[in-house]
mmCIF file of C-alpha atoms in Angstrom:
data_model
loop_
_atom_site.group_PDB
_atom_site.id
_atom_site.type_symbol
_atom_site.label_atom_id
_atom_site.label_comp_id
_atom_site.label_asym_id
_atom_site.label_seq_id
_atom_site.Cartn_x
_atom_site.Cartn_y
_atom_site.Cartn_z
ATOM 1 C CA UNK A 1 26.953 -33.568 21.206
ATOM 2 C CA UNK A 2 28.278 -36.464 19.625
ATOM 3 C CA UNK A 3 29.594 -39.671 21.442
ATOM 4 C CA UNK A 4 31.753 -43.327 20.907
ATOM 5 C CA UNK A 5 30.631 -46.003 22.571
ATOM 6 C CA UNK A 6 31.968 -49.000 22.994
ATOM 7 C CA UNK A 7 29.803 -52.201 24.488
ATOM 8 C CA UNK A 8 30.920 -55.414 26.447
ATOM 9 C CA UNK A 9 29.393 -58.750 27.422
ATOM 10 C CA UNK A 10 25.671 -58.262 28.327
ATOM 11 C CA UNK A 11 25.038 -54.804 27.290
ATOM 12 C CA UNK A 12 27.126 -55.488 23.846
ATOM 13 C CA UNK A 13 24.638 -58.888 23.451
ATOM 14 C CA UNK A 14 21.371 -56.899 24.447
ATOM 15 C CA UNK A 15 22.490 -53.524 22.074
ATOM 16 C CA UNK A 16 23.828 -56.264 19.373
ATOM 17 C CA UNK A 17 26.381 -54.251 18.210
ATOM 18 C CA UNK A 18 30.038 -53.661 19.653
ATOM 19 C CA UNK A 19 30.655 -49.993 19.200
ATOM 20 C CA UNK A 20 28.353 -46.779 17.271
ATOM 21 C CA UNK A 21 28.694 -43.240 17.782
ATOM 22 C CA UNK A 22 25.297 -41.257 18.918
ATOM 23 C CA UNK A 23 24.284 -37.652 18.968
ATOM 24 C CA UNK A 24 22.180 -36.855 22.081
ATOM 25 C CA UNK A 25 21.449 -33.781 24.611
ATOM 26 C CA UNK A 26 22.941 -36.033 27.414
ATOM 27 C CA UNK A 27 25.934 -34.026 29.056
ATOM 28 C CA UNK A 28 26.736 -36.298 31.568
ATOM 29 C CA UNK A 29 27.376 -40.369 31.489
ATOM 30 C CA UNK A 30 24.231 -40.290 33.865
ATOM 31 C CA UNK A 31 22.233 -38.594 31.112
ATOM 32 C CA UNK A 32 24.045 -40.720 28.260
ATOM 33 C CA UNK A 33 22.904 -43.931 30.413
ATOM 34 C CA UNK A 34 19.472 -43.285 31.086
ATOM 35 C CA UNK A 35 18.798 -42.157 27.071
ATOM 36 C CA UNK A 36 20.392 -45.450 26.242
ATOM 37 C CA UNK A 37 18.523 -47.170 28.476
ATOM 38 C CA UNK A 38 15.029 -46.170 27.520
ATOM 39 C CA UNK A 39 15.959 -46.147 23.248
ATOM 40 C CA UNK A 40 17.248 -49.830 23.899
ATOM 41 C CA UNK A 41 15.833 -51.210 26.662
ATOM 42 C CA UNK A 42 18.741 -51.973 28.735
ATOM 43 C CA UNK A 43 17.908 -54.047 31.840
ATOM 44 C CA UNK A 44 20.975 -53.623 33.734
ATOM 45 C CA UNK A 45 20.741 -50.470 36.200
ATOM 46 C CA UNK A 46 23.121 -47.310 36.691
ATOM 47 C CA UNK A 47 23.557 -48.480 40.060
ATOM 48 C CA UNK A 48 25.097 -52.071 38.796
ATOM 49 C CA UNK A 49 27.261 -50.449 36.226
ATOM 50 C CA UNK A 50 31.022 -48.526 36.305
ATOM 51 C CA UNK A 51 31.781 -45.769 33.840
ATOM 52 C CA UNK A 52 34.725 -44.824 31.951
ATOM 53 C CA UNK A 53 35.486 -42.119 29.586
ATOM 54 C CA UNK A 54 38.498 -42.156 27.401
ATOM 55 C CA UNK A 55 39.390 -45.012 28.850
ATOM 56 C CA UNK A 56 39.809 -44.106 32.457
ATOM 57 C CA UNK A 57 36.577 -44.286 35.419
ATOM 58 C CA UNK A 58 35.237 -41.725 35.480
ATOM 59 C CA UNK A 59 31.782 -40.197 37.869
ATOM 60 C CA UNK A 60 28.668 -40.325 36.696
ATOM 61 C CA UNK A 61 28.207 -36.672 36.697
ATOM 62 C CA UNK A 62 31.176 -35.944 34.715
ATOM 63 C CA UNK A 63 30.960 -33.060 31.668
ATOM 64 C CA UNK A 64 31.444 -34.940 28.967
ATOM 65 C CA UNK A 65 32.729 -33.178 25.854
ATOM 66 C CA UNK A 66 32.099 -33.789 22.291
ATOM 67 C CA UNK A 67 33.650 -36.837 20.858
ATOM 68 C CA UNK A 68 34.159 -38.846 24.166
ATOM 69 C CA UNK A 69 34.685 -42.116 23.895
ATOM 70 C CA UNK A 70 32.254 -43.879 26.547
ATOM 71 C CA UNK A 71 32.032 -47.229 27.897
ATOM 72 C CA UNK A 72 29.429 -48.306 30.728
ATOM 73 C CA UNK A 73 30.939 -51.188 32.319
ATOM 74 C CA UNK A 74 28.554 -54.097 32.917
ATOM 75 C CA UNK A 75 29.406 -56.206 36.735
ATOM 76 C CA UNK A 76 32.876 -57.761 36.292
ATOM 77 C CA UNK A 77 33.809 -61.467 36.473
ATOM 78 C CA UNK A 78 37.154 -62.019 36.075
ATOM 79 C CA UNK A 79 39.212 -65.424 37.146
ATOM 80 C CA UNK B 1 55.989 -56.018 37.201
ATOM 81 C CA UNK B 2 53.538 -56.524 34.475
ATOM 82 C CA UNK B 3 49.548 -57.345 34.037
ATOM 83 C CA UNK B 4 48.815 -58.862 30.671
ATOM 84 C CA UNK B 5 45.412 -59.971 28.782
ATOM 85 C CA UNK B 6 46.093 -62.306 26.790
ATOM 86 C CA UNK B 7 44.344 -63.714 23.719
ATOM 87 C CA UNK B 8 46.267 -66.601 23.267
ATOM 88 C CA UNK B 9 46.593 -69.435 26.047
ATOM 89 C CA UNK B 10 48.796 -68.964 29.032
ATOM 90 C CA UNK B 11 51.754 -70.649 29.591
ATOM 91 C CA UNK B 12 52.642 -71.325 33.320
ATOM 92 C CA UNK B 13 55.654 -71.935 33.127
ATOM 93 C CA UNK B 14 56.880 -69.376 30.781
ATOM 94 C CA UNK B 15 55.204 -66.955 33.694
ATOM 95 C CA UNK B 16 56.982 -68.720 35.968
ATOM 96 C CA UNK B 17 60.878 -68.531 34.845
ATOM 97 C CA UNK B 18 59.977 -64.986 34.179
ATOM 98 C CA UNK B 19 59.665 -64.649 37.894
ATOM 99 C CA UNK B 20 62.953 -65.669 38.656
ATOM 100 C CA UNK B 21 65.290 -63.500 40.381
ATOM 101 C CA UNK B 22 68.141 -64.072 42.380
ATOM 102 C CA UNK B 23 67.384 -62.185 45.640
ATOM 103 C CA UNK B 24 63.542 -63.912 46.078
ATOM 104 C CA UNK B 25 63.475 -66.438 48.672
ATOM 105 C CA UNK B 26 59.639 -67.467 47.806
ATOM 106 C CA UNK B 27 57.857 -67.284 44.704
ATOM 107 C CA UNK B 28 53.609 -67.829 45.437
ATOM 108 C CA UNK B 29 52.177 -68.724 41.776
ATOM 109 C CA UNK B 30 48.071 -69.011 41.478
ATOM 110 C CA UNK B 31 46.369 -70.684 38.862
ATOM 111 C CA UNK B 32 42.581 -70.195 38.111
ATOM 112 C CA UNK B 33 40.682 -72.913 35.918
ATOM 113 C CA UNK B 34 37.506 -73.036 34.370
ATOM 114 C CA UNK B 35 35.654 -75.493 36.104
ATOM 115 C CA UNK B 36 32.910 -77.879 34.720
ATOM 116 C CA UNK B 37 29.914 -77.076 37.136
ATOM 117 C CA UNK B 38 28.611 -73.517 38.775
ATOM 118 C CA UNK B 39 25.730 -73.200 40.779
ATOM 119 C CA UNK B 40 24.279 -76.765 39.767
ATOM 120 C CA UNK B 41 24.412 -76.158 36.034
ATOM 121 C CA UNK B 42 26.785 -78.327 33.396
ATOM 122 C CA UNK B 43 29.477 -75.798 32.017
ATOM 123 C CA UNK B 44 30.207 -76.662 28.698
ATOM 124 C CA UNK B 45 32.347 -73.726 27.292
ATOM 125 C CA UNK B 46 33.215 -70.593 29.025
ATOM 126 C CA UNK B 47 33.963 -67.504 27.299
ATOM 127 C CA UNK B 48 35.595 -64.202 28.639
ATOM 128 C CA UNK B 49 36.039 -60.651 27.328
ATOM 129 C CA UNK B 50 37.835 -57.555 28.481
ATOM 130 C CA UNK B 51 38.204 -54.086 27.561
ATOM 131 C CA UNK B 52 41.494 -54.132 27.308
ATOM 132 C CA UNK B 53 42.854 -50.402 27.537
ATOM 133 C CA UNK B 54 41.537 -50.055 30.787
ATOM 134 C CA UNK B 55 41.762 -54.022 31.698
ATOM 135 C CA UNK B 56 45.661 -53.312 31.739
ATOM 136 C CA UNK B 57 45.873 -49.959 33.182
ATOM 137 C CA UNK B 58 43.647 -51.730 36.151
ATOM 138 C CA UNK B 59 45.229 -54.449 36.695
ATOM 139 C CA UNK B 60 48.779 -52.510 36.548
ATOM 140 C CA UNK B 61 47.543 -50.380 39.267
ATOM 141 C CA UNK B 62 46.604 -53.333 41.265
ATOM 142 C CA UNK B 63 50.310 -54.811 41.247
ATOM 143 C CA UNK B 64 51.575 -51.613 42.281
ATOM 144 C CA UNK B 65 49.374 -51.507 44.927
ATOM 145 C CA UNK B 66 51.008 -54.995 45.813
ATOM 146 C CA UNK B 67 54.483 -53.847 45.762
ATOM 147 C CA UNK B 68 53.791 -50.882 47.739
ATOM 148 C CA UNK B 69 52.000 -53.123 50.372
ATOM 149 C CA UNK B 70 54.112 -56.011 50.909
ATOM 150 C CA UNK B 71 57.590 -56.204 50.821
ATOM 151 C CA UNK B 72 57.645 -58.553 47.475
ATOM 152 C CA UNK B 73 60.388 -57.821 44.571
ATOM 153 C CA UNK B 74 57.678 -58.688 41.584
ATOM 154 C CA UNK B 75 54.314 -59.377 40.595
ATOM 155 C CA UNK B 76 52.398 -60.841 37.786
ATOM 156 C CA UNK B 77 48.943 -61.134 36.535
ATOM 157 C CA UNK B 78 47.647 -62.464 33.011
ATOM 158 C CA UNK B 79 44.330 -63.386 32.204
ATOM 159 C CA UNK B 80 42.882 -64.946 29.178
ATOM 160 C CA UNK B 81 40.042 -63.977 26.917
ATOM 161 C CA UNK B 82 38.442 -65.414 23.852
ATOM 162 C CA UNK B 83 36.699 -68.908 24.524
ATOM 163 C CA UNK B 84 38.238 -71.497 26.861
ATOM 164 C CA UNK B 85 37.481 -74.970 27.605
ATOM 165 C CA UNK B 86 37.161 -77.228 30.888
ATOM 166 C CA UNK B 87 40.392 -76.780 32.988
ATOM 167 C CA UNK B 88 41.945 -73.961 30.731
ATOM 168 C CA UNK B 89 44.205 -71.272 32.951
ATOM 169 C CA UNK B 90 41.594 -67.940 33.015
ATOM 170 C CA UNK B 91 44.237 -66.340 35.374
ATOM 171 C CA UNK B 92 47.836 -66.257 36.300
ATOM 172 C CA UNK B 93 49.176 -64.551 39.213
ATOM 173 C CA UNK B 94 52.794 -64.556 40.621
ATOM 174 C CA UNK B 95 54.311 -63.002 43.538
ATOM 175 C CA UNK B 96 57.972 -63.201 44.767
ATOM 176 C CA UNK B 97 59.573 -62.153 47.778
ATOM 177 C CA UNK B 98 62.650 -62.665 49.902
ATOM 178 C CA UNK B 99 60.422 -64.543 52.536
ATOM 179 C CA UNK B 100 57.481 -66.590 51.453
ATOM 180 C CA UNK B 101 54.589 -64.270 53.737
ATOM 181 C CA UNK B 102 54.560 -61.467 51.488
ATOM 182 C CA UNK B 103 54.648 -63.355 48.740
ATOM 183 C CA UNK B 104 51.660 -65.410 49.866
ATOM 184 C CA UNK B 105 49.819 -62.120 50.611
ATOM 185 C CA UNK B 106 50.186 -60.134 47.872
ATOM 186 C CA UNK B 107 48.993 -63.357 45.538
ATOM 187 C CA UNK B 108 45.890 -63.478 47.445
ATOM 188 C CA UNK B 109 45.378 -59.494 47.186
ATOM 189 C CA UNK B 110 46.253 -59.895 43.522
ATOM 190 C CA UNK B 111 43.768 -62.225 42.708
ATOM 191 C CA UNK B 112 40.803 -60.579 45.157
ATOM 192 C CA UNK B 113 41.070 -57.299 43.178
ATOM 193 C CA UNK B 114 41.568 -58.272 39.987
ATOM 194 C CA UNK B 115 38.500 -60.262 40.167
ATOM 195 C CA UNK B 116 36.332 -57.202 41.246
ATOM 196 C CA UNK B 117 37.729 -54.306 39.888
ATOM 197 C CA UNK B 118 39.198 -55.273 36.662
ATOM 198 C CA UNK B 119 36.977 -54.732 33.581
ATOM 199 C CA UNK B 120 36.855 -58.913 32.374
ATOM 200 C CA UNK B 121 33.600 -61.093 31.970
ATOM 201 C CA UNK B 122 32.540 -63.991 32.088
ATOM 202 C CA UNK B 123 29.990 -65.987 30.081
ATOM 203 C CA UNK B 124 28.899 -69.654 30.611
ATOM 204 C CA UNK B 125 27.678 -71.949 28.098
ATOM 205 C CA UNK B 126 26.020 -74.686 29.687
ATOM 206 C CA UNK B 127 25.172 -78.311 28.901
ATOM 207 C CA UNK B 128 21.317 -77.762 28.457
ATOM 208 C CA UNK B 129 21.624 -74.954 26.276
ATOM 209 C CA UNK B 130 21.655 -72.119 28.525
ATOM 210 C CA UNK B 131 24.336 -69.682 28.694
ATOM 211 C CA UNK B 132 24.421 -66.332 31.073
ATOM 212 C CA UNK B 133 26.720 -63.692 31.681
ATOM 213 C CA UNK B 134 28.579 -63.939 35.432
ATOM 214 C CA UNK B 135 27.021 -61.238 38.131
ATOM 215 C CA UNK B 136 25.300 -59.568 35.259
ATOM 216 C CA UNK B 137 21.965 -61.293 34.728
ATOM 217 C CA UNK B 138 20.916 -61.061 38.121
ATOM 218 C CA UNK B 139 21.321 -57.565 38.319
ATOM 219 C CA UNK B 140 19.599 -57.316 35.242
ATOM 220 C CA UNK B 141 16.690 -59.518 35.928
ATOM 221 C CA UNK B 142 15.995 -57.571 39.154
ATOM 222 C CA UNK B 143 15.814 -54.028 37.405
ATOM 223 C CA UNK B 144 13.209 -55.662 34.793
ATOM 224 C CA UNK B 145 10.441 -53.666 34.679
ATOM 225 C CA UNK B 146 7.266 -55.746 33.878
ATOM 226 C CA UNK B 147 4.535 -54.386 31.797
#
């Protein structure tokens, strides 16, 4: 399956690019997460993120389908 | 009713006179500014980012959650991205109402939810160099795994 992704703020500084599109096995943003994780080294947890697909939250254990658009959402800081 | 990120600097009182209505008794405005100091450390700069698409759709649900809640005839929230300086508006939020407590309210529940729920962050660039991203590195620092 192939994926967007978009990244913001700390994950978007630590993957030092704003958007790419992958090809994985992961069939869930749970899966997507955790292969992301370990290719790049992403410190932040699942637990401290949100998820959204095509631009909506979405669980963690979603089916994601090919071409998704996916964006793991760092811990917000508005105002 | 409308919830806005805006790139360019916000105007308060533009926000303002679009609040105006005839009916509304009370109109409950809140401003947030970058401030100069957090936590002990010299802010310099602060810069914010959003993902917009769902930044609006957020923050839209969160004003209709106002109007269904209190009995207020509109609501307003904009908040700023790109880099701001010292005292810059991050946030706007306006509430009006026929009778100032629901107006007072729903500003207050505006301003609580955007700040948690609404896809926006914050980075601080700080006198001595340092910079970090708000809420973030914390988390991150306690999932480190050391090798």
């Amino acid at each position: 399956m192939t994926y967007r992704l978009e990244y913001f703020a700390l994950l978007k500084e630590q993957r030092g690019l704003g958007s790419e599109t992958v090809a994985t096995e992961a069939r869930t943003p749970a899966q997507l997460y955790s292969f992301l994780k370990a290719e790049h080294g992403f410190r932040l947890e699942q637990d401290s993120l949100k998820v959204a697909v095509n631009e909506e939250f979405a669980d963690w254990e979603t089916e994601l389908r090919d071409g998704d658009l996916i964006v793991f959402i760092p811990p917000v800081a508005g105002g | 009713m409308s919830f806005a990120i805006s790139e360019t600097p916000i105007d308060p009182q533009s926000l303002k006179n679009s609040m105006e209505n005839g009916s509304s008794g009370a109109c409950v405005t809140f401003e947030g500014w970058t401030r100069n100091q957090n936590e002990g450390k010299t802010v310099r700069l602060l810069e914010y980012s959003a993902y917009k698409p769902l930044a609006e759709k957020e923050g839209a649900r969160i004003l209709q959650e106002a109007l269904d809640r209190f009995e207020i005839e509109k609501a307003v929230c904009v908040h700023r991205v790109g880099t701001l300086e010292i005292g810059d508006i991050a946030v706007w939020v306006g509430a009006s109402s026929a009778h100032r407590g629901p107006a007072f309210e729903a500003c207050r529940y505006i301003i609580d939810e955007t700040k948690t729920r609404v896809p926006i962050w914050k980075k601080e660039h700080y006198q001595n160099g340092d910079s970090g991203w708000i809420n973030a590195e914390a988390s991150a620092d306690s999932g480190r795994i050391i090798s």
